Amino acid sequence: NVLTDADLWKQQLLDLMLIDTLYKNPSLTVSDVAVHLETNTKLISSVINSGFKMNFNDFINYYRVEAVKEQLKNGAQKTKTLLGIALECGFNSKATFNRAFKKHTSVSPKEFLAQNLQ
């Protein structure tokens, strides 16, 4: 069971998201990720496209949406606005947050709250 280079790059990307929470940087670019992993943007884009079947923005926004969902499950909306939570999780606009949230969950943030947090 030998890991390929692609598998290793995928794992490094996952570590950057899950451990280092790089997605929280609202101005994160593929170049930033490449610098963190000491490689080039072409490789990062390729690994995300082939390994995760999405583009860079969708990849980053997926982790942002998951972070928002986690916050909501933990009751953050009781003390913060949805937009406040979204901004903490790396989104830089309400429009981008709403679009990404719906793309990844098939429901709006408000619908998600209504369905999951009765």
Short mmCIF file of the N, C-alpha and C atoms (twelve columns), coordinates in Angstrom:
data_MODEL
# 
_entry.id   MODEL 
# 
loop_
_atom_site.group_PDB 
_atom_site.id 
_atom_site.type_symbol 
_atom_site.label_atom_id 
_atom_site.label_alt_id 
_atom_site.label_comp_id 
_atom_site.label_asym_id 
_atom_site.label_seq_id 
_atom_site.Cartn_x 
_atom_site.Cartn_y 
_atom_site.Cartn_z 
_atom_site.pdbx_PDB_model_num 
ATOM 1   N N  . ASN A 1   0.843   -1.192 0.000   1 
ATOM 2   C CA . ASN A 1   0.000   0.000  0.000   1 
ATOM 3   C C  . ASN A 1   0.883   1.249  0.000   1 
ATOM 4   N N  . VAL A 2   1.382   1.562  -1.167  1 
ATOM 5   C CA . VAL A 2   2.297   2.690  -1.313  1 
ATOM 6   C C  . VAL A 2   1.508   3.952  -1.653  1 
ATOM 7   N N  . LEU A 3   1.763   5.010  -0.907  1 
ATOM 8   C CA . LEU A 3   1.122   6.286  -1.210  1 
ATOM 9   C C  . LEU A 3   1.803   6.922  -2.411  1 
ATOM 10  N N  . THR A 4   1.000   7.432  -3.319  1 
ATOM 11  C CA . THR A 4   1.559   8.134  -4.467  1 
ATOM 12  C C  . THR A 4   1.868   9.573  -4.068  1 
ATOM 13  N N  . ASP A 5   2.610   10.265 -4.919  1 
ATOM 14  C CA . ASP A 5   2.859   11.688 -4.686  1 
ATOM 15  C C  . ASP A 5   1.543   12.438 -4.558  1 
ATOM 16  N N  . ALA A 6   0.584   12.089 -5.416  1 
ATOM 17  C CA . ALA A 6   -0.723  12.768 -5.384  1 
ATOM 18  C C  . ALA A 6   -1.388  12.575 -4.026  1 
ATOM 19  N N  . ASP A 7   -1.316  11.361 -3.491  1 
ATOM 20  C CA . ASP A 7   -1.905  11.091 -2.171  1 
ATOM 21  C C  . ASP A 7   -1.227  11.941 -1.093  1 
ATOM 22  N N  . LEU A 8   0.080   12.051 -1.183  1 
ATOM 23  C CA . LEU A 8   0.820   12.829 -0.194  1 
ATOM 24  C C  . LEU A 8   0.450   14.303 -0.280  1 
ATOM 25  N N  . TRP A 9   0.317   14.821 -1.498  1 
ATOM 26  C CA . TRP A 9   -0.092  16.218 -1.665  1 
ATOM 27  C C  . TRP A 9   -1.511  16.418 -1.142  1 
ATOM 28  N N  . LYS A 10  -2.383  15.476 -1.432  1 
ATOM 29  C CA . LYS A 10  -3.755  15.582 -0.921  1 
ATOM 30  C C  . LYS A 10  -3.753  15.648 0.603   1 
ATOM 31  N N  . GLN A 11  -2.954  14.787 1.232   1 
ATOM 32  C CA . GLN A 11  -2.893  14.767 2.691   1 
ATOM 33  C C  . GLN A 11  -2.354  16.086 3.235   1 
ATOM 34  N N  . GLN A 12  -1.352  16.628 2.568   1 
ATOM 35  C CA . GLN A 12  -0.802  17.910 3.014   1 
ATOM 36  C C  . GLN A 12  -1.846  19.016 2.893   1 
ATOM 37  N N  . LEU A 13  -2.629  18.985 1.821   1 
ATOM 38  C CA . LEU A 13  -3.703  19.970 1.656   1 
ATOM 39  C C  . LEU A 13  -4.757  19.815 2.755   1 
ATOM 40  N N  . LEU A 14  -5.124  18.577 3.039   1 
ATOM 41  C CA . LEU A 14  -6.098  18.331 4.105   1 
ATOM 42  C C  . LEU A 14  -5.575  18.826 5.453   1 
ATOM 43  N N  . ASP A 15  -4.303  18.572 5.710   1 
ATOM 44  C CA . ASP A 15  -3.703  19.050 6.962   1 
ATOM 45  C C  . ASP A 15  -3.757  20.574 7.051   1 
ATOM 46  N N  . LEU A 16  -3.476  21.235 5.929   1 
ATOM 47  C CA . LEU A 16  -3.531  22.700 5.927   1 
ATOM 48  C C  . LEU A 16  -4.938  23.191 6.256   1 
ATOM 49  N N  . MET A 17  -5.940  22.479 5.775   1 
ATOM 50  C CA . MET A 17  -7.319  22.889 6.025   1 
ATOM 51  C C  . MET A 17  -7.755  22.513 7.439   1 
ATOM 52  N N  . LEU A 18  -7.549  21.252 7.821   1 
ATOM 53  C CA . LEU A 18  -8.115  20.738 9.068   1 
ATOM 54  C C  . LEU A 18  -7.286  21.077 10.305  1 
ATOM 55  N N  . ILE A 19  -5.984  21.130 10.166  1 
ATOM 56  C CA . ILE A 19  -5.120  21.380 11.316  1 
ATOM 57  C C  . ILE A 19  -4.744  22.860 11.392  1 
ATOM 58  N N  . ASP A 20  -4.277  23.407 10.274  1 
ATOM 59  C CA . ASP A 20  -3.835  24.805 10.259  1 
ATOM 60  C C  . ASP A 20  -4.975  25.779 9.973   1 
ATOM 61  N N  . THR A 21  -6.138  25.278 9.595   1 
ATOM 62  C CA . THR A 21  -7.333  26.073 9.253   1 
ATOM 63  C C  . THR A 21  -6.996  27.278 8.369   1 
ATOM 64  N N  . LEU A 22  -6.228  27.018 7.329   1 
ATOM 65  C CA . LEU A 22  -5.841  28.076 6.396   1 
ATOM 66  C C  . LEU A 22  -7.053  28.725 5.735   1 
ATOM 67  N N  . TYR A 23  -8.153  27.981 5.610   1 
ATOM 68  C CA . TYR A 23  -9.355  28.509 4.957   1 
ATOM 69  C C  . TYR A 23  -9.917  29.733 5.680   1 
ATOM 70  N N  . LYS A 24  -9.524  29.941 6.935   1 
ATOM 71  C CA . LYS A 24  -10.035 31.094 7.693   1 
ATOM 72  C C  . LYS A 24  -9.474  32.421 7.196   1 
ATOM 73  N N  . ASN A 25  -8.431  32.364 6.379   1 
ATOM 74  C CA . ASN A 25  -7.865  33.577 5.784   1 
ATOM 75  C C  . ASN A 25  -8.776  34.003 4.629   1 
ATOM 76  N N  . PRO A 26  -9.488  35.146 4.765   1 
ATOM 77  C CA . PRO A 26  -10.444 35.535 3.732   1 
ATOM 78  C C  . PRO A 26  -9.804  35.885 2.391   1 
ATOM 79  N N  . SER A 27  -8.512  36.183 2.386   1 
ATOM 80  C CA . SER A 27  -7.869  36.529 1.115   1 
ATOM 81  C C  . SER A 27  -6.947  35.410 0.625   1 
ATOM 82  N N  . LEU A 28  -7.193  34.199 1.102   1 
ATOM 83  C CA . LEU A 28  -6.368  33.048 0.729   1 
ATOM 84  C C  . LEU A 28  -6.376  32.824 -0.780  1 
ATOM 85  N N  . THR A 29  -5.200  32.631 -1.337  1 
ATOM 86  C CA . THR A 29  -5.084  32.339 -2.768  1 
ATOM 87  C C  . THR A 29  -4.367  31.009 -2.957  1 
ATOM 88  N N  . VAL A 30  -4.455  30.501 -4.177  1 
ATOM 89  C CA . VAL A 30  -3.752  29.264 -4.494  1 
ATOM 90  C C  . VAL A 30  -2.245  29.484 -4.320  1 
ATOM 91  N N  . SER A 31  -1.777  30.699 -4.567  1 
ATOM 92  C CA . SER A 31  -0.355  31.019 -4.360  1 
ATOM 93  C C  . SER A 31  0.035   30.894 -2.896  1 
ATOM 94  N N  . ASP A 32  -0.845  31.355 -1.996  1 
ATOM 95  C CA . ASP A 32  -0.563  31.230 -0.555  1 
ATOM 96  C C  . ASP A 32  -0.393  29.766 -0.167  1 
ATOM 97  N N  . VAL A 33  -1.283  28.937 -0.683  1 
ATOM 98  C CA . VAL A 33  -1.221  27.505 -0.373  1 
ATOM 99  C C  . VAL A 33  0.067   26.906 -0.926  1 
ATOM 100 N N  . ALA A 34  0.419   27.293 -2.147  1 
ATOM 101 C CA . ALA A 34  1.645   26.789 -2.769  1 
ATOM 102 C C  . ALA A 34  2.872   27.187 -1.936  1 
ATOM 103 N N  . VAL A 35  2.895   28.421 -1.443  1 
ATOM 104 C CA . VAL A 35  4.010   28.880 -0.607  1 
ATOM 105 C C  . VAL A 35  4.082   28.044 0.675   1 
ATOM 106 N N  . HIS A 36  2.930   27.813 1.300   1 
ATOM 107 C CA . HIS A 36  2.898   26.997 2.519   1 
ATOM 108 C C  . HIS A 36  3.473   25.611 2.281   1 
ATOM 109 N N  . LEU A 37  3.177   25.039 1.128   1 
ATOM 110 C CA . LEU A 37  3.625   23.678 0.838   1 
ATOM 111 C C  . LEU A 37  4.914   23.644 0.020   1 
ATOM 112 N N  . GLU A 38  5.504   24.817 -0.167  1 
ATOM 113 C CA . GLU A 38  6.777   24.930 -0.880  1 
ATOM 114 C C  . GLU A 38  6.733   24.261 -2.244  1 
ATOM 115 N N  . THR A 39  5.715   24.625 -3.007  1 
ATOM 116 C CA . THR A 39  5.596   24.122 -4.371  1 
ATOM 117 C C  . THR A 39  5.004   25.229 -5.234  1 
ATOM 118 N N  . ASN A 40  4.461   24.862 -6.393  1 
ATOM 119 C CA . ASN A 40  3.921   25.877 -7.288  1 
ATOM 120 C C  . ASN A 40  2.394   25.785 -7.411  1 
ATOM 121 N N  . THR A 41  1.810   26.833 -7.918  1 
ATOM 122 C CA . THR A 41  0.350   26.910 -7.998  1 
ATOM 123 C C  . THR A 41  -0.217  25.858 -8.958  1 
ATOM 124 N N  . LYS A 42  0.541   25.539 -9.980  1 
ATOM 125 C CA . LYS A 42  0.070   24.555 -10.957 1 
ATOM 126 C C  . LYS A 42  -0.149  23.190 -10.291 1 
ATOM 127 N N  . LEU A 43  0.787   22.786 -9.459  1 
ATOM 128 C CA . LEU A 43  0.668   21.505 -8.764  1 
ATOM 129 C C  . LEU A 43  -0.528  21.521 -7.804  1 
ATOM 130 N N  . ILE A 44  -0.654  22.597 -7.036  1 
ATOM 131 C CA . ILE A 44  -1.763  22.700 -6.072  1 
ATOM 132 C C  . ILE A 44  -3.098  22.603 -6.808  1 
ATOM 133 N N  . SER A 45  -3.248  23.381 -7.876  1 
ATOM 134 C CA . SER A 45  -4.497  23.342 -8.648  1 
ATOM 135 C C  . SER A 45  -4.770  21.952 -9.197  1 
ATOM 136 N N  . SER A 46  -3.733  21.325 -9.710  1 
ATOM 137 C CA . SER A 46  -3.872  19.990 -10.275 1 
ATOM 138 C C  . SER A 46  -4.316  18.971 -9.228  1 
ATOM 139 N N  . VAL A 47  -3.693  19.012 -8.053  1 
ATOM 140 C CA . VAL A 47  -4.041  18.074 -6.978  1 
ATOM 141 C C  . VAL A 47  -5.491  18.299 -6.526  1 
ATOM 142 N N  . ILE A 48  -5.884  19.555 -6.385  1 
ATOM 143 C CA . ILE A 48  -7.259  19.844 -5.966  1 
ATOM 144 C C  . ILE A 48  -8.245  19.397 -7.047  1 
ATOM 145 N N  . ASN A 49  -7.938  19.699 -8.299  1 
ATOM 146 C CA . ASN A 49  -8.841  19.325 -9.396  1 
ATOM 147 C C  . ASN A 49  -8.994  17.817 -9.532  1 
ATOM 148 N N  . SER A 50  -7.861  17.108 -9.529  1 
ATOM 149 C CA . SER A 50  -7.947  15.661 -9.741  1 
ATOM 150 C C  . SER A 50  -8.256  14.912 -8.452  1 
ATOM 151 N N  . GLY A 51  -7.693  15.360 -7.338  1 
ATOM 152 C CA . GLY A 51  -7.842  14.630 -6.086  1 
ATOM 153 C C  . GLY A 51  -9.152  14.881 -5.370  1 
ATOM 154 N N  . PHE A 52  -9.685  16.107 -5.499  1 
ATOM 155 C CA . PHE A 52  -10.911 16.450 -4.781  1 
ATOM 156 C C  . PHE A 52  -12.075 16.753 -5.716  1 
ATOM 157 N N  . LYS A 53  -11.794 16.714 -7.024  1 
ATOM 158 C CA . LYS A 53  -12.835 16.936 -8.046  1 
ATOM 159 C C  . LYS A 53  -13.539 18.278 -7.877  1 
ATOM 160 N N  . MET A 54  -12.766 19.316 -7.547  1 
ATOM 161 C CA . MET A 54  -13.322 20.671 -7.496  1 
ATOM 162 C C  . MET A 54  -12.213 21.670 -7.759  1 
ATOM 163 N N  . ASN A 55  -12.610 22.910 -8.014  1 
ATOM 164 C CA . ASN A 55  -11.593 23.936 -8.223  1 
ATOM 165 C C  . ASN A 55  -11.157 24.508 -6.876  1 
ATOM 166 N N  . PHE A 56  -10.146 25.371 -6.923  1 
ATOM 167 C CA . PHE A 56  -9.570  25.898 -5.684  1 
ATOM 168 C C  . PHE A 56  -10.612 26.605 -4.821  1 
ATOM 169 N N  . ASN A 57  -11.394 27.493 -5.429  1 
ATOM 170 C CA . ASN A 57  -12.374 28.243 -4.640  1 
ATOM 171 C C  . ASN A 57  -13.404 27.326 -3.993  1 
ATOM 172 N N  . ASP A 58  -13.893 26.355 -4.738  1 
ATOM 173 C CA . ASP A 58  -14.871 25.427 -4.169  1 
ATOM 174 C C  . ASP A 58  -14.246 24.606 -3.039  1 
ATOM 175 N N  . PHE A 59  -12.994 24.234 -3.221  1 
ATOM 176 C CA . PHE A 59  -12.279 23.458 -2.203  1 
ATOM 177 C C  . PHE A 59  -12.182 24.255 -0.897  1 
ATOM 178 N N  . ILE A 60  -11.734 25.481 -0.990  1 
ATOM 179 C CA . ILE A 60  -11.589 26.325 0.201   1 
ATOM 180 C C  . ILE A 60  -12.953 26.614 0.811   1 
ATOM 181 N N  . ASN A 61  -13.919 26.952 -0.038  1 
ATOM 182 C CA . ASN A 61  -15.256 27.282 0.469   1 
ATOM 183 C C  . ASN A 61  -15.937 26.082 1.112   1 
ATOM 184 N N  . TYR A 62  -15.626 24.877 0.659   1 
ATOM 185 C CA . TYR A 62  -16.164 23.673 1.292   1 
ATOM 186 C C  . TYR A 62  -15.777 23.657 2.778   1 
ATOM 187 N N  . TYR A 63  -14.498 23.928 3.062   1 
ATOM 188 C CA . TYR A 63  -14.037 23.917 4.461   1 
ATOM 189 C C  . TYR A 63  -14.623 25.076 5.251   1 
ATOM 190 N N  . ARG A 64  -14.813 26.193 4.590   1 
ATOM 191 C CA . ARG A 64  -15.461 27.326 5.257   1 
ATOM 192 C C  . ARG A 64  -16.904 26.974 5.617   1 
ATOM 193 N N  . VAL A 65  -17.613 26.367 4.674   1 
ATOM 194 C CA . VAL A 65  -19.007 25.973 4.933   1 
ATOM 195 C C  . VAL A 65  -19.064 24.956 6.069   1 
ATOM 196 N N  . GLU A 66  -18.168 23.974 6.054   1 
ATOM 197 C CA . GLU A 66  -18.149 22.980 7.129   1 
ATOM 198 C C  . GLU A 66  -17.889 23.645 8.481   1 
ATOM 199 N N  . ALA A 67  -17.009 24.639 8.496   1 
ATOM 200 C CA . ALA A 67  -16.706 25.359 9.738   1 
ATOM 201 C C  . ALA A 67  -17.939 26.126 10.222  1 
ATOM 202 N N  . VAL A 68  -18.665 26.745 9.288   1 
ATOM 203 C CA . VAL A 68  -19.893 27.457 9.653   1 
ATOM 204 C C  . VAL A 68  -20.908 26.467 10.219  1 
ATOM 205 N N  . LYS A 69  -21.080 25.331 9.546   1 
ATOM 206 C CA . LYS A 69  -22.037 24.318 10.022  1 
ATOM 207 C C  . LYS A 69  -21.673 23.869 11.441  1 
ATOM 208 N N  . GLU A 70  -20.401 23.671 11.685  1 
ATOM 209 C CA . GLU A 70  -19.935 23.250 13.014  1 
ATOM 210 C C  . GLU A 70  -20.280 24.313 14.058  1 
ATOM 211 N N  . GLN A 71  -20.024 25.571 13.712  1 
ATOM 212 C CA . GLN A 71  -20.348 26.676 14.624  1 
ATOM 213 C C  . GLN A 71  -21.848 26.693 14.933  1 
ATOM 214 N N  . LEU A 72  -22.662 26.496 13.888  1 
ATOM 215 C CA . LEU A 72  -24.112 26.517 14.079  1 
ATOM 216 C C  . LEU A 72  -24.560 25.360 14.960  1 
ATOM 217 N N  . LYS A 73  -23.964 24.205 14.751  1 
ATOM 218 C CA . LYS A 73  -24.316 23.045 15.582  1 
ATOM 219 C C  . LYS A 73  -23.931 23.284 17.035  1 
ATOM 220 N N  . ASN A 74  -22.919 24.146 17.250  1 
ATOM 221 C CA . ASN A 74  -22.478 24.461 18.603  1 
ATOM 222 C C  . ASN A 74  -23.183 25.680 19.185  1 
ATOM 223 N N  . GLY A 75  -24.183 26.204 18.455  1 
ATOM 224 C CA . GLY A 75  -24.994 27.291 18.993  1 
ATOM 225 C C  . GLY A 75  -24.448 28.690 18.821  1 
ATOM 226 N N  . ALA A 76  -23.472 28.870 17.931  1 
ATOM 227 C CA . ALA A 76  -22.866 30.196 17.755  1 
ATOM 228 C C  . ALA A 76  -23.884 31.258 17.343  1 
ATOM 229 N N  . GLN A 77  -24.948 30.832 16.633  1 
ATOM 230 C CA . GLN A 77  -25.938 31.805 16.154  1 
ATOM 231 C C  . GLN A 77  -26.718 32.456 17.289  1 
ATOM 232 N N  . LYS A 78  -26.586 31.908 18.498  1 
ATOM 233 C CA . LYS A 78  -27.276 32.508 19.648  1 
ATOM 234 C C  . LYS A 78  -26.593 33.807 20.075  1 
ATOM 235 N N  . THR A 79  -25.307 33.928 19.769  1 
ATOM 236 C CA . THR A 79  -24.573 35.121 20.190  1 
ATOM 237 C C  . THR A 79  -23.986 35.905 19.021  1 
ATOM 238 N N  . LYS A 80  -24.050 35.349 17.814  1 
ATOM 239 C CA . LYS A 80  -23.474 36.020 16.644  1 
ATOM 240 C C  . LYS A 80  -24.452 35.945 15.489  1 
ATOM 241 N N  . THR A 81  -24.294 36.846 14.537  1 
ATOM 242 C CA . THR A 81  -25.105 36.784 13.317  1 
ATOM 243 C C  . THR A 81  -24.528 35.709 12.397  1 
ATOM 244 N N  . LEU A 82  -25.350 35.258 11.465  1 
ATOM 245 C CA . LEU A 82  -24.862 34.306 10.455  1 
ATOM 246 C C  . LEU A 82  -23.675 34.899 9.714   1 
ATOM 247 N N  . LEU A 83  -23.783 36.171 9.337   1 
ATOM 248 C CA . LEU A 83  -22.691 36.810 8.607   1 
ATOM 249 C C  . LEU A 83  -21.431 36.875 9.471   1 
ATOM 250 N N  . GLY A 84  -21.600 37.179 10.754  1 
ATOM 251 C CA . GLY A 84  -20.450 37.217 11.665  1 
ATOM 252 C C  . GLY A 84  -19.743 35.871 11.727  1 
ATOM 253 N N  . ILE A 85  -20.527 34.813 11.801  1 
ATOM 254 C CA . ILE A 85  -19.965 33.456 11.827  1 
ATOM 255 C C  . ILE A 85  -19.248 33.172 10.509  1 
ATOM 256 N N  . ALA A 86  -19.896 33.534 9.399   1 
ATOM 257 C CA . ALA A 86  -19.310 33.298 8.076   1 
ATOM 258 C C  . ALA A 86  -17.971 34.025 7.939   1 
ATOM 259 N N  . LEU A 87  -17.916 35.262 8.395   1 
ATOM 260 C CA . LEU A 87  -16.673 36.037 8.302   1 
ATOM 261 C C  . LEU A 87  -15.573 35.407 9.154   1 
ATOM 262 N N  . GLU A 88  -15.914 34.923 10.327  1 
ATOM 263 C CA . GLU A 88  -14.934 34.235 11.183  1 
ATOM 264 C C  . GLU A 88  -14.373 32.987 10.510  1 
ATOM 265 N N  . CYS A 89  -15.199 32.362 9.689   1 
ATOM 266 C CA . CYS A 89  -14.792 31.114 9.037   1 
ATOM 267 C C  . CYS A 89  -14.097 31.357 7.693   1 
ATOM 268 N N  . GLY A 90  -13.840 32.613 7.360   1 
ATOM 269 C CA . GLY A 90  -13.031 32.915 6.179   1 
ATOM 270 C C  . GLY A 90  -13.760 33.517 5.002   1 
ATOM 271 N N  . PHE A 91  -15.085 33.572 5.045   1 
ATOM 272 C CA . PHE A 91  -15.799 34.213 3.938   1 
ATOM 273 C C  . PHE A 91  -15.570 35.714 4.019   1 
ATOM 274 N N  . ASN A 92  -15.555 36.376 2.847   1 
ATOM 275 C CA . ASN A 92  -15.331 37.819 2.884   1 
ATOM 276 C C  . ASN A 92  -16.539 38.613 2.412   1 
ATOM 277 N N  . SER A 93  -17.636 37.923 2.076   1 
ATOM 278 C CA . SER A 93  -18.864 38.638 1.743   1 
ATOM 279 C C  . SER A 93  -20.072 37.749 1.981   1 
ATOM 280 N N  . LYS A 94  -21.197 38.401 2.235   1 
ATOM 281 C CA . LYS A 94  -22.440 37.676 2.462   1 
ATOM 282 C C  . LYS A 94  -22.856 36.917 1.206   1 
ATOM 283 N N  . ALA A 95  -22.686 37.553 0.045   1 
ATOM 284 C CA . ALA A 95  -23.087 36.920 -1.215  1 
ATOM 285 C C  . ALA A 95  -22.292 35.642 -1.465  1 
ATOM 286 N N  . THR A 96  -20.978 35.710 -1.275  1 
ATOM 287 C CA . THR A 96  -20.129 34.529 -1.479  1 
ATOM 288 C C  . THR A 96  -20.497 33.437 -0.480  1 
ATOM 289 N N  . PHE A 97  -20.712 33.833 0.762   1 
ATOM 290 C CA . PHE A 97  -21.107 32.870 1.793   1 
ATOM 291 C C  . PHE A 97  -22.407 32.165 1.410   1 
ATOM 292 N N  . ASN A 98  -23.425 32.929 1.073   1 
ATOM 293 C CA . ASN A 98  -24.726 32.329 0.738   1 
ATOM 294 C C  . ASN A 98  -24.622 31.410 -0.475  1 
ATOM 295 N N  . ARG A 99  -23.893 31.854 -1.501  1 
ATOM 296 C CA . ARG A 99  -23.740 31.054 -2.720  1 
ATOM 297 C C  . ARG A 99  -22.988 29.755 -2.419  1 
ATOM 298 N N  . ALA A 100 -21.877 29.852 -1.694  1 
ATOM 299 C CA . ALA A 100 -21.067 28.664 -1.384  1 
ATOM 300 C C  . ALA A 100 -21.836 27.720 -0.472  1 
ATOM 301 N N  . PHE A 101 -22.539 28.267 0.507   1 
ATOM 302 C CA . PHE A 101 -23.287 27.430 1.446   1 
ATOM 303 C C  . PHE A 101 -24.335 26.617 0.698   1 
ATOM 304 N N  . LYS A 102 -25.066 27.288 -0.179  1 
ATOM 305 C CA . LYS A 102 -26.123 26.601 -0.931  1 
ATOM 306 C C  . LYS A 102 -25.509 25.557 -1.876  1 
ATOM 307 N N  . LYS A 103 -24.371 25.898 -2.484  1 
ATOM 308 C CA . LYS A 103 -23.715 24.968 -3.407  1 
ATOM 309 C C  . LYS A 103 -23.298 23.681 -2.695  1 
ATOM 310 N N  . HIS A 104 -22.801 23.815 -1.473  1 
ATOM 311 C CA . HIS A 104 -22.273 22.652 -0.758  1 
ATOM 312 C C  . HIS A 104 -23.316 21.895 0.068   1 
ATOM 313 N N  . THR A 105 -24.418 22.548 0.403   1 
ATOM 314 C CA . THR A 105 -25.406 21.882 1.255   1 
ATOM 315 C C  . THR A 105 -26.775 21.731 0.592   1 
ATOM 316 N N  . SER A 106 -26.978 22.394 -0.544  1 
ATOM 317 C CA . SER A 106 -28.260 22.410 -1.267  1 
ATOM 318 C C  . SER A 106 -29.348 23.206 -0.560  1 
ATOM 319 N N  . VAL A 107 -29.030 23.856 0.545   1 
ATOM 320 C CA . VAL A 107 -29.992 24.707 1.247   1 
ATOM 321 C C  . VAL A 107 -29.306 26.027 1.622   1 
ATOM 322 N N  . SER A 108 -30.111 27.047 1.878   1 
ATOM 323 C CA . SER A 108 -29.546 28.319 2.333   1 
ATOM 324 C C  . SER A 108 -29.132 28.168 3.797   1 
ATOM 325 N N  . PRO A 109 -28.304 29.079 4.286   1 
ATOM 326 C CA . PRO A 109 -27.923 29.010 5.709   1 
ATOM 327 C C  . PRO A 109 -29.140 29.032 6.635   1 
ATOM 328 N N  . LYS A 110 -30.119 29.866 6.314   1 
ATOM 329 C CA . LYS A 110 -31.312 29.944 7.168   1 
ATOM 330 C C  . LYS A 110 -32.104 28.644 7.126   1 
ATOM 331 N N  . GLU A 111 -32.207 28.047 5.934   1 
ATOM 332 C CA . GLU A 111 -32.905 26.748 5.820   1 
ATOM 333 C C  . GLU A 111 -32.153 25.678 6.616   1 
ATOM 334 N N  . PHE A 112 -30.818 25.723 6.555   1 
ATOM 335 C CA . PHE A 112 -29.999 24.764 7.305   1 
ATOM 336 C C  . PHE A 112 -30.295 24.899 8.799   1 
ATOM 337 N N  . LEU A 113 -30.325 26.123 9.278   1 
ATOM 338 C CA . LEU A 113 -30.618 26.355 10.688  1 
ATOM 339 C C  . LEU A 113 -31.997 25.787 11.046  1 
ATOM 340 N N  . ALA A 114 -32.969 26.072 10.208  1 
ATOM 341 C CA . ALA A 114 -34.335 25.613 10.493  1 
ATOM 342 C C  . ALA A 114 -34.415 24.092 10.508  1 
ATOM 343 N N  . GLN A 115 -33.695 23.435 9.588   1 
ATOM 344 C CA . GLN A 115 -33.752 21.970 9.478   1 
ATOM 345 C C  . GLN A 115 -32.968 21.259 10.571  1 
ATOM 346 N N  . ASN A 116 -31.872 21.843 11.001  1 
ATOM 347 C CA . ASN A 116 -30.941 21.108 11.854  1 
ATOM 348 C C  . ASN A 116 -30.918 21.533 13.310  1 
ATOM 349 N N  . LEU A 117 -31.518 22.649 13.600  1 
ATOM 350 C CA . LEU A 117 -31.341 23.156 14.943  1 
ATOM 351 C C  . LEU A 117 -32.671 23.511 15.594  1 
ATOM 352 N N  . GLN A 118 -33.567 22.573 15.554  1 
ATOM 353 C CA . GLN A 118 -34.883 22.790 16.184  1 
ATOM 354 C C  . GLN A 118 -34.757 22.733 17.691  1 
# 
